[in-house]
Structures are given as structure tokens and as C-alpha cells.
């Protein structure tokens, strides 16, 4: 029975399946990937990278210009001191008046005068090298010289290569005037220059229209868009004569200790230009010499031992990267670039065509 039961168990179980029998495994599915190089792909990558760099540079440039404009405006409020000559004696300040005289220069001289008064300088040398400039700007600098003298500081003018017209106006009230031998001075007078554009407008085919209020007919005086009348010239001549009279009075007041007769000054105030020796002979300057001679004169007037004074040059800070006056609002969403360009053009034309009295050597 044991074998029978064993046999039955063996039969019921059946023989074990043999290896290799049954269906074969399904074959593996293969995918072929074809890589194709597209032309210009490398150039596109470099172009994208260059674009990002350019964008970043533009952003940094914009930030830099904004910072430069802000810092430049702040810097211009200060006055720098540079040592011209160190010494143990009293302090002498040199204030330069160089180039064409305008509002920017007059503001600097005012700040320099404030600086000199606040820091206890004992004498001032006004270093002038200028052909002149605006009537009002010249008069404002003349006032600063008067202000320094009223505070008890002697002021000596030192003339460089040119101190004509407004350059002479600002300094004619100085306690002494020392002029370099090769310089020019004088040109005591007033000039007005303007452009007339009516013929150009006719050629272009543009007809300007000017309307003035009924009770202000003189508002069109000296219009650049029409031929000047005798009335225009008469009114402007009145303005020039008044400015010339002011100039002459300044010279009479400033040089009365040398030229006693005011009529002698009026004869000199015909616009003539003089060399150093001519100016010294007719009393427009006190002596012929250089900056060091003017400093020695200032020391003597201030009671400082000759050659012992500490001499500083007062200067205005340089504009940061040349962008001290940049208008950062131009090109913003509120002021489109096209609009600002048109405004600049219009303002420039107005500036050129507006008659303006000048203490300037033409």
C-alpha cells in the first residue's frame, strides 16, 4: 500500500516540466534615436549669452549714470582746497575766475567767498583769465569781491593772458591789480548779438506766428522771425547804454585812487583793448607782474610776512565721469526721448536768437 500510495502520488503529480519547453520569450522592442545637428545652433547660444551680457551692461550703465548725476550734483556744492604754497604765516586764498563768465562761474565764486570767510583766510587773490561774459553774472562776481572787502579781507586781482570786458568788470574794484606782461585787458563796453532767421524760414517754407497781448506790444521786441525796425534798435540801444553806464561807474569807483578824473575813465571805456604796459600807463592796472607778485601784494596788504603765507587755491570739484549736470529724468516714461530732443532743440534756438547784453570781448 505504501508503494501504491507513493505511485498514486507520483502519477497525480506528473513529471516535472523539462527546461526549455514552452513558448519562447518575446523579443525586446528596440527604438532607434537619430540625432541631427541643426545649423546655427552654436551661434544662437552665443547670441543669447551676448544679449544677456548686453542687457546687464545697460542696466549697470543706467545705475551708474544715475549715481554719477546724483553725486556730481552733490559734489558741486562744495569747494576744494589745493595747496599752492605751504607756509607758517597767515592764509591766502586764490579764487580762479577763468573762461567765459556765466551763471555756473558766478555760483562757484559765491561758494568760494563763503568758504574763505568761514575758514579764516586773511587775503584773497582773484586770478582772472577771462574774455568776459554775461552782464548779470559779471555783476554778481563783482558783488562777491565787494563782500570780501567789506569783511576786512584785502583782494588783489592777478590777470593772466586775458582779463577783458567782464573779466575787468569783476575785478576793477580790487585793492590792487597785477597783470602779466603778455596779457590783454580793457574792452570796457557792452555788446549784443542775435541771429535773424526770417530768410531761412522763408526758404524752408515755414511761417512763424507770434501773438502778443493787446496791452504789451513791446513783447515782440527784437523778434528773430522778422526784420528789425528802428524801434527795435532804439530800445535795445537804451538797454546797452544803461549796462555800459553801470560798467563805467564800477570802474570809476574802483580806480578813483589812481585815476582822479572820471572823464579820463570815460575816454578809456570805449571798448578799446590794452596791453599790460598800456593798461599800467593809463591806470587800469597797478603793476605788471605774475601770480607770485600778486600773492606778495596780498601778503603785504594783510600784514603777512613776505613769502611766509600759506596759499591755497579754491576750486570746484570735477564732475564725476563728466555727468555732473546730466538730467536723469530725460527719456523716462514721463518725458519721452523724442519730446526731450524737441525741447532741447527749441530751447537751443531760443537761446541763440534771444538778444542778450554781454560784457564780452567779441
XYZ file of C-alpha atoms in Angstrom:
362
model
C 0.000 0.000 0.000
C 2.904 2.206 0.698
C 4.145 1.828 -2.799
C 0.660 2.226 -4.192
C 0.118 5.392 -2.367
C 3.526 6.508 -3.488
C 2.730 5.577 -7.027
C -0.532 7.392 -6.881
C 1.127 10.460 -5.546
C 3.678 10.227 -8.278
C 1.098 9.866 -11.012
C -1.138 12.564 -9.725
C 1.793 14.964 -9.527
C 3.023 14.091 -13.051
C 6.518 14.524 -14.287
C 8.201 17.866 -13.697
C 8.303 20.103 -16.695
C 11.509 19.986 -18.600
C 13.618 23.191 -19.083
C 13.418 24.658 -22.493
C 9.861 23.567 -23.076
C 7.101 26.147 -23.514
C 6.789 29.356 -25.626
C 9.961 31.386 -26.281
C 10.239 34.836 -24.649
C 9.028 37.805 -26.676
C 11.849 39.734 -28.363
C 12.860 43.183 -26.815
C 11.492 46.166 -28.670
C 14.331 48.460 -29.849
C 13.967 52.255 -30.528
C 16.460 53.980 -32.748
C 17.186 57.676 -31.913
C 18.569 59.754 -34.746
C 20.485 62.919 -33.582
C 20.631 65.560 -36.253
C 22.730 68.711 -35.831
C 20.785 71.875 -36.723
C 22.803 74.608 -38.437
C 23.342 77.842 -36.412
C 22.695 76.340 -33.004
C 26.054 77.420 -31.624
C 25.581 80.923 -32.941
C 22.185 81.120 -31.272
C 23.709 80.095 -27.959
C 26.435 82.724 -28.218
C 23.887 85.323 -29.310
C 21.683 84.585 -26.320
C 24.635 84.871 -23.955
C 25.746 88.123 -25.595
C 22.229 89.503 -25.263
C 22.206 88.765 -21.559
C 25.573 90.451 -21.137
C 24.419 93.496 -23.105
C 21.262 93.756 -21.021
C 23.275 93.539 -17.818
C 25.722 96.162 -19.061
C 22.870 98.527 -19.975
C 21.351 98.059 -16.536
C 24.655 98.757 -14.792
C 25.291 101.752 -17.048
C 21.894 103.217 -16.205
C 22.514 102.766 -12.498
C 25.993 104.247 -12.855
C 24.736 107.319 -14.709
C 22.086 107.890 -12.087
C 24.611 107.633 -9.274
C 27.079 109.847 -11.156
C 24.429 112.506 -11.736
C 23.389 112.481 -8.102
C 26.942 112.541 -6.777
C 28.042 115.145 -9.328
C 25.257 117.482 -8.257
C 26.182 116.968 -4.609
C 29.905 117.469 -5.230
C 29.343 120.790 -6.970
C 28.026 122.248 -3.732
C 31.463 122.006 -2.156
C 34.720 123.898 -2.563
C 38.029 122.047 -2.658
C 41.350 123.463 -1.466
C 44.656 122.712 -3.135
C 47.914 123.877 -1.616
C 49.723 126.299 -3.904
C 52.423 127.094 -1.389
C 52.755 125.910 2.200
C 53.880 128.411 4.803
C 53.747 129.132 8.530
C 52.215 132.593 8.143
C 48.625 133.665 7.522
C 46.327 132.038 4.994
C 45.810 133.429 1.479
C 43.137 132.044 -0.862
C 43.332 132.110 -4.656
C 39.895 132.214 -6.301
C 40.098 131.491 -10.053
C 37.822 133.290 -12.498
C 38.615 131.518 -15.752
C 36.737 131.078 -19.006
C 33.562 132.772 -20.163
C 31.675 134.237 -17.222
C 28.267 132.670 -16.743
C 25.891 131.603 -14.009
C 27.899 128.485 -13.120
C 31.065 130.507 -12.572
C 29.289 133.180 -10.527
C 27.791 130.495 -8.268
C 31.230 128.979 -7.715
C 32.747 132.353 -6.781
C 29.942 132.888 -4.269
C 30.651 129.480 -2.690
C 34.379 130.227 -2.698
C 33.763 133.563 -0.956
C 31.650 131.793 1.673
C 34.436 129.245 2.159
C 37.087 131.938 2.539
C 35.039 133.810 5.131
C 34.198 130.662 7.091
C 37.757 129.322 7.203
C 39.517 132.483 8.306
C 41.551 133.428 5.236
C 43.295 136.770 5.641
C 43.646 137.814 1.993
C 42.263 136.907 -1.433
C 43.927 136.723 -4.841
C 41.365 136.804 -7.642
C 43.051 135.007 -10.535
C 41.346 136.284 -13.697
C 41.805 134.775 -17.148
C 38.578 135.501 -18.988
C 37.271 137.345 -22.067
C 34.171 138.314 -20.085
C 30.628 137.056 -20.320
C 27.143 137.765 -19.102
C 26.214 141.142 -17.655
C 24.383 139.772 -14.611
C 26.930 137.003 -13.925
C 29.789 139.522 -14.051
C 27.986 141.860 -11.686
C 27.331 139.016 -9.242
C 31.056 138.209 -9.072
C 31.852 141.909 -8.626
C 29.484 141.885 -5.644
C 31.324 138.943 -4.052
C 34.582 140.931 -4.277
C 32.842 143.831 -2.520
C 31.545 141.413 0.105
C 35.013 140.052 0.852
C 36.430 143.560 1.175
C 33.577 144.590 3.477
C 34.589 141.694 5.753
C 38.094 143.154 6.010
C 39.916 140.903 3.510
C 42.190 142.644 1.004
C 41.573 141.460 -2.561
C 44.315 141.549 -5.199
C 43.482 140.762 -8.828
C 46.006 138.761 -10.842
C 45.481 138.919 -14.612
C 46.567 136.031 -16.829
C 46.530 136.071 -20.610
C 43.208 137.892 -20.846
C 41.077 139.919 -18.464
C 38.830 141.844 -20.798
C 35.323 143.247 -20.590
C 33.534 141.210 -17.886
C 36.931 139.908 -16.775
C 37.898 143.506 -15.983
C 34.439 144.315 -14.580
C 34.602 141.648 -11.850
C 37.993 142.860 -10.603
C 38.112 146.613 -11.224
C 37.250 147.200 -7.559
C 40.158 145.124 -6.244
C 42.615 146.755 -3.836
C 45.387 146.163 -6.376
C 45.618 144.764 -9.897
C 48.725 142.930 -11.121
C 48.805 141.998 -14.816
C 51.075 139.595 -16.676
C 53.224 141.281 -19.296
C 51.768 139.412 -22.278
C 48.130 139.791 -21.244
C 45.293 141.925 -22.550
C 42.704 143.922 -20.652
C 40.181 146.689 -21.147
C 37.382 146.234 -23.676
C 35.146 148.259 -21.360
C 31.834 148.134 -23.160
C 28.712 146.143 -23.889
C 27.770 144.122 -26.939
C 24.587 142.414 -28.033
C 24.425 139.734 -30.693
C 21.481 137.857 -32.123
C 20.510 135.741 -35.126
C 17.775 136.647 -37.559
C 16.175 133.600 -39.142
C 13.324 135.044 -41.177
C 15.113 134.453 -44.505
C 15.879 130.849 -43.572
C 12.251 130.347 -42.588
C 11.150 131.695 -45.987
C 13.422 129.223 -47.775
C 12.179 126.321 -45.705
C 8.595 127.385 -46.180
C 7.730 127.869 -42.530
C 5.688 130.850 -41.436
C 6.125 131.709 -37.751
C 3.137 133.219 -35.991
C 3.625 135.478 -32.952
C 0.716 136.851 -30.950
C 1.171 139.270 -28.066
C -1.328 140.676 -25.622
C -3.034 143.913 -26.611
C -1.509 145.851 -23.728
C 2.056 144.522 -24.195
C 3.052 145.320 -27.788
C 6.738 145.541 -26.836
C 6.861 141.780 -26.118
C 7.749 141.211 -29.760
C 10.779 143.467 -29.463
C 13.721 142.127 -31.460
C 11.947 139.051 -32.763
C 14.327 136.836 -34.791
C 11.483 135.947 -37.153
C 11.185 139.371 -38.745
C 13.371 142.248 -39.863
C 14.294 144.578 -37.035
C 12.790 148.036 -37.104
C 14.356 151.293 -35.957
C 12.172 150.933 -32.860
C 13.826 147.596 -32.039
C 17.313 149.026 -32.341
C 16.405 152.117 -30.339
C 15.043 150.119 -27.406
C 17.994 147.723 -27.339
C 20.422 150.621 -27.544
C 18.815 152.043 -24.407
C 19.460 148.740 -22.606
C 23.074 148.620 -23.780
C 23.735 152.230 -22.814
C 22.418 151.564 -19.311
C 24.653 148.483 -18.941
C 27.628 150.471 -20.232
C 26.921 153.247 -17.736
C 26.928 150.671 -14.922
C 30.254 149.295 -16.146
C 31.794 152.760 -16.283
C 30.593 153.631 -12.784
C 32.130 150.420 -11.442
C 35.496 151.374 -12.955
C 35.275 154.951 -11.688
C 34.546 153.728 -8.158
C 37.223 151.035 -8.273
C 40.049 153.058 -9.821
C 39.405 156.507 -8.359
C 42.502 156.139 -6.145
C 44.596 156.006 -9.326
C 42.557 157.903 -11.932
C 41.220 161.024 -10.250
C 39.266 162.439 -13.184
C 36.170 160.337 -14.124
C 36.296 161.768 -17.640
C 39.649 160.069 -18.183
C 37.988 156.738 -17.402
C 35.091 157.518 -19.729
C 37.612 158.066 -22.531
C 39.108 154.651 -21.833
C 35.682 152.997 -21.724
C 35.163 152.957 -25.485
C 35.739 149.225 -25.925
C 39.464 149.510 -26.622
C 41.788 146.669 -25.638
C 45.109 147.434 -23.934
C 48.374 145.611 -23.408
C 49.846 145.314 -19.930
C 52.125 148.322 -20.249
C 49.394 150.439 -21.807
C 46.989 149.479 -19.026
C 49.572 150.312 -16.375
C 50.318 153.668 -18.021
C 46.672 154.733 -18.139
C 45.876 153.482 -14.630
C 43.646 150.499 -15.411
C 46.112 148.216 -13.575
C 48.647 148.938 -10.828
C 51.665 146.922 -11.906
C 52.992 144.372 -14.360
C 53.805 141.019 -12.777
C 52.814 137.417 -12.302
C 50.764 135.399 -9.852
C 53.582 135.278 -7.294
C 53.799 139.079 -7.380
C 50.067 139.311 -6.740
C 50.399 136.915 -3.785
C 53.217 139.046 -2.363
C 50.989 142.120 -2.720
C 48.153 140.353 -0.907
C 50.522 139.325 1.894
C 51.698 142.897 2.315
C 48.143 144.267 2.458
C 47.162 141.622 5.033
C 50.239 142.175 7.199
C 51.690 138.728 6.480
C 55.467 138.406 6.289
C 56.518 138.220 2.653
C 56.811 134.657 1.397
C 55.549 133.177 4.662
C 51.862 132.915 3.851
C 50.094 129.608 3.377
C 48.453 129.867 -0.041
C 45.514 127.690 -1.118
C 43.713 127.525 -4.442
C 39.954 127.195 -4.067
C 38.470 125.044 -6.816
C 35.195 123.355 -7.631
C 35.051 119.551 -7.726
C 35.308 117.887 -11.112
C 32.086 116.395 -12.386
C 32.022 112.664 -11.771
C 32.676 110.936 -15.135
C 31.610 114.197 -16.786
C 27.958 113.645 -15.916
C 27.549 116.184 -13.136
C 24.813 118.027 -14.963
C 23.050 115.134 -16.619
C 19.260 115.190 -16.459
C 18.319 111.703 -15.311
C 14.632 112.372 -15.993
C 15.166 112.620 -19.734
C 13.908 109.539 -21.512
C 11.687 108.452 -18.624
C 8.082 107.446 -19.060
C 7.039 110.983 -18.184
C 9.429 112.645 -20.635
C 9.830 110.651 -23.851
C 13.153 110.931 -25.625
C 11.586 112.385 -28.759
C 9.862 115.047 -26.707
C 13.033 115.928 -24.816
C 15.010 116.226 -28.063
C 12.405 118.597 -29.458
C 12.521 120.596 -26.221
C 16.319 120.801 -26.377
C 16.169 121.975 -29.994
C 13.549 124.591 -29.221
C 15.471 125.840 -26.185
C 18.686 125.978 -28.197
C 17.075 128.050 -30.961
C 15.582 130.373 -28.355
C 18.971 130.769 -26.669
C 20.725 131.595 -29.938
C 18.110 134.033 -31.189
C 17.405 135.868 -27.916
C 19.274 139.193 -27.860
C 21.409 139.390 -24.733
C 23.697 142.144 -23.469
C 27.199 140.853 -22.767
C 30.325 142.228 -21.140
C 32.325 140.176 -23.618
C 35.212 140.780 -25.953
C 33.873 139.661 -29.393
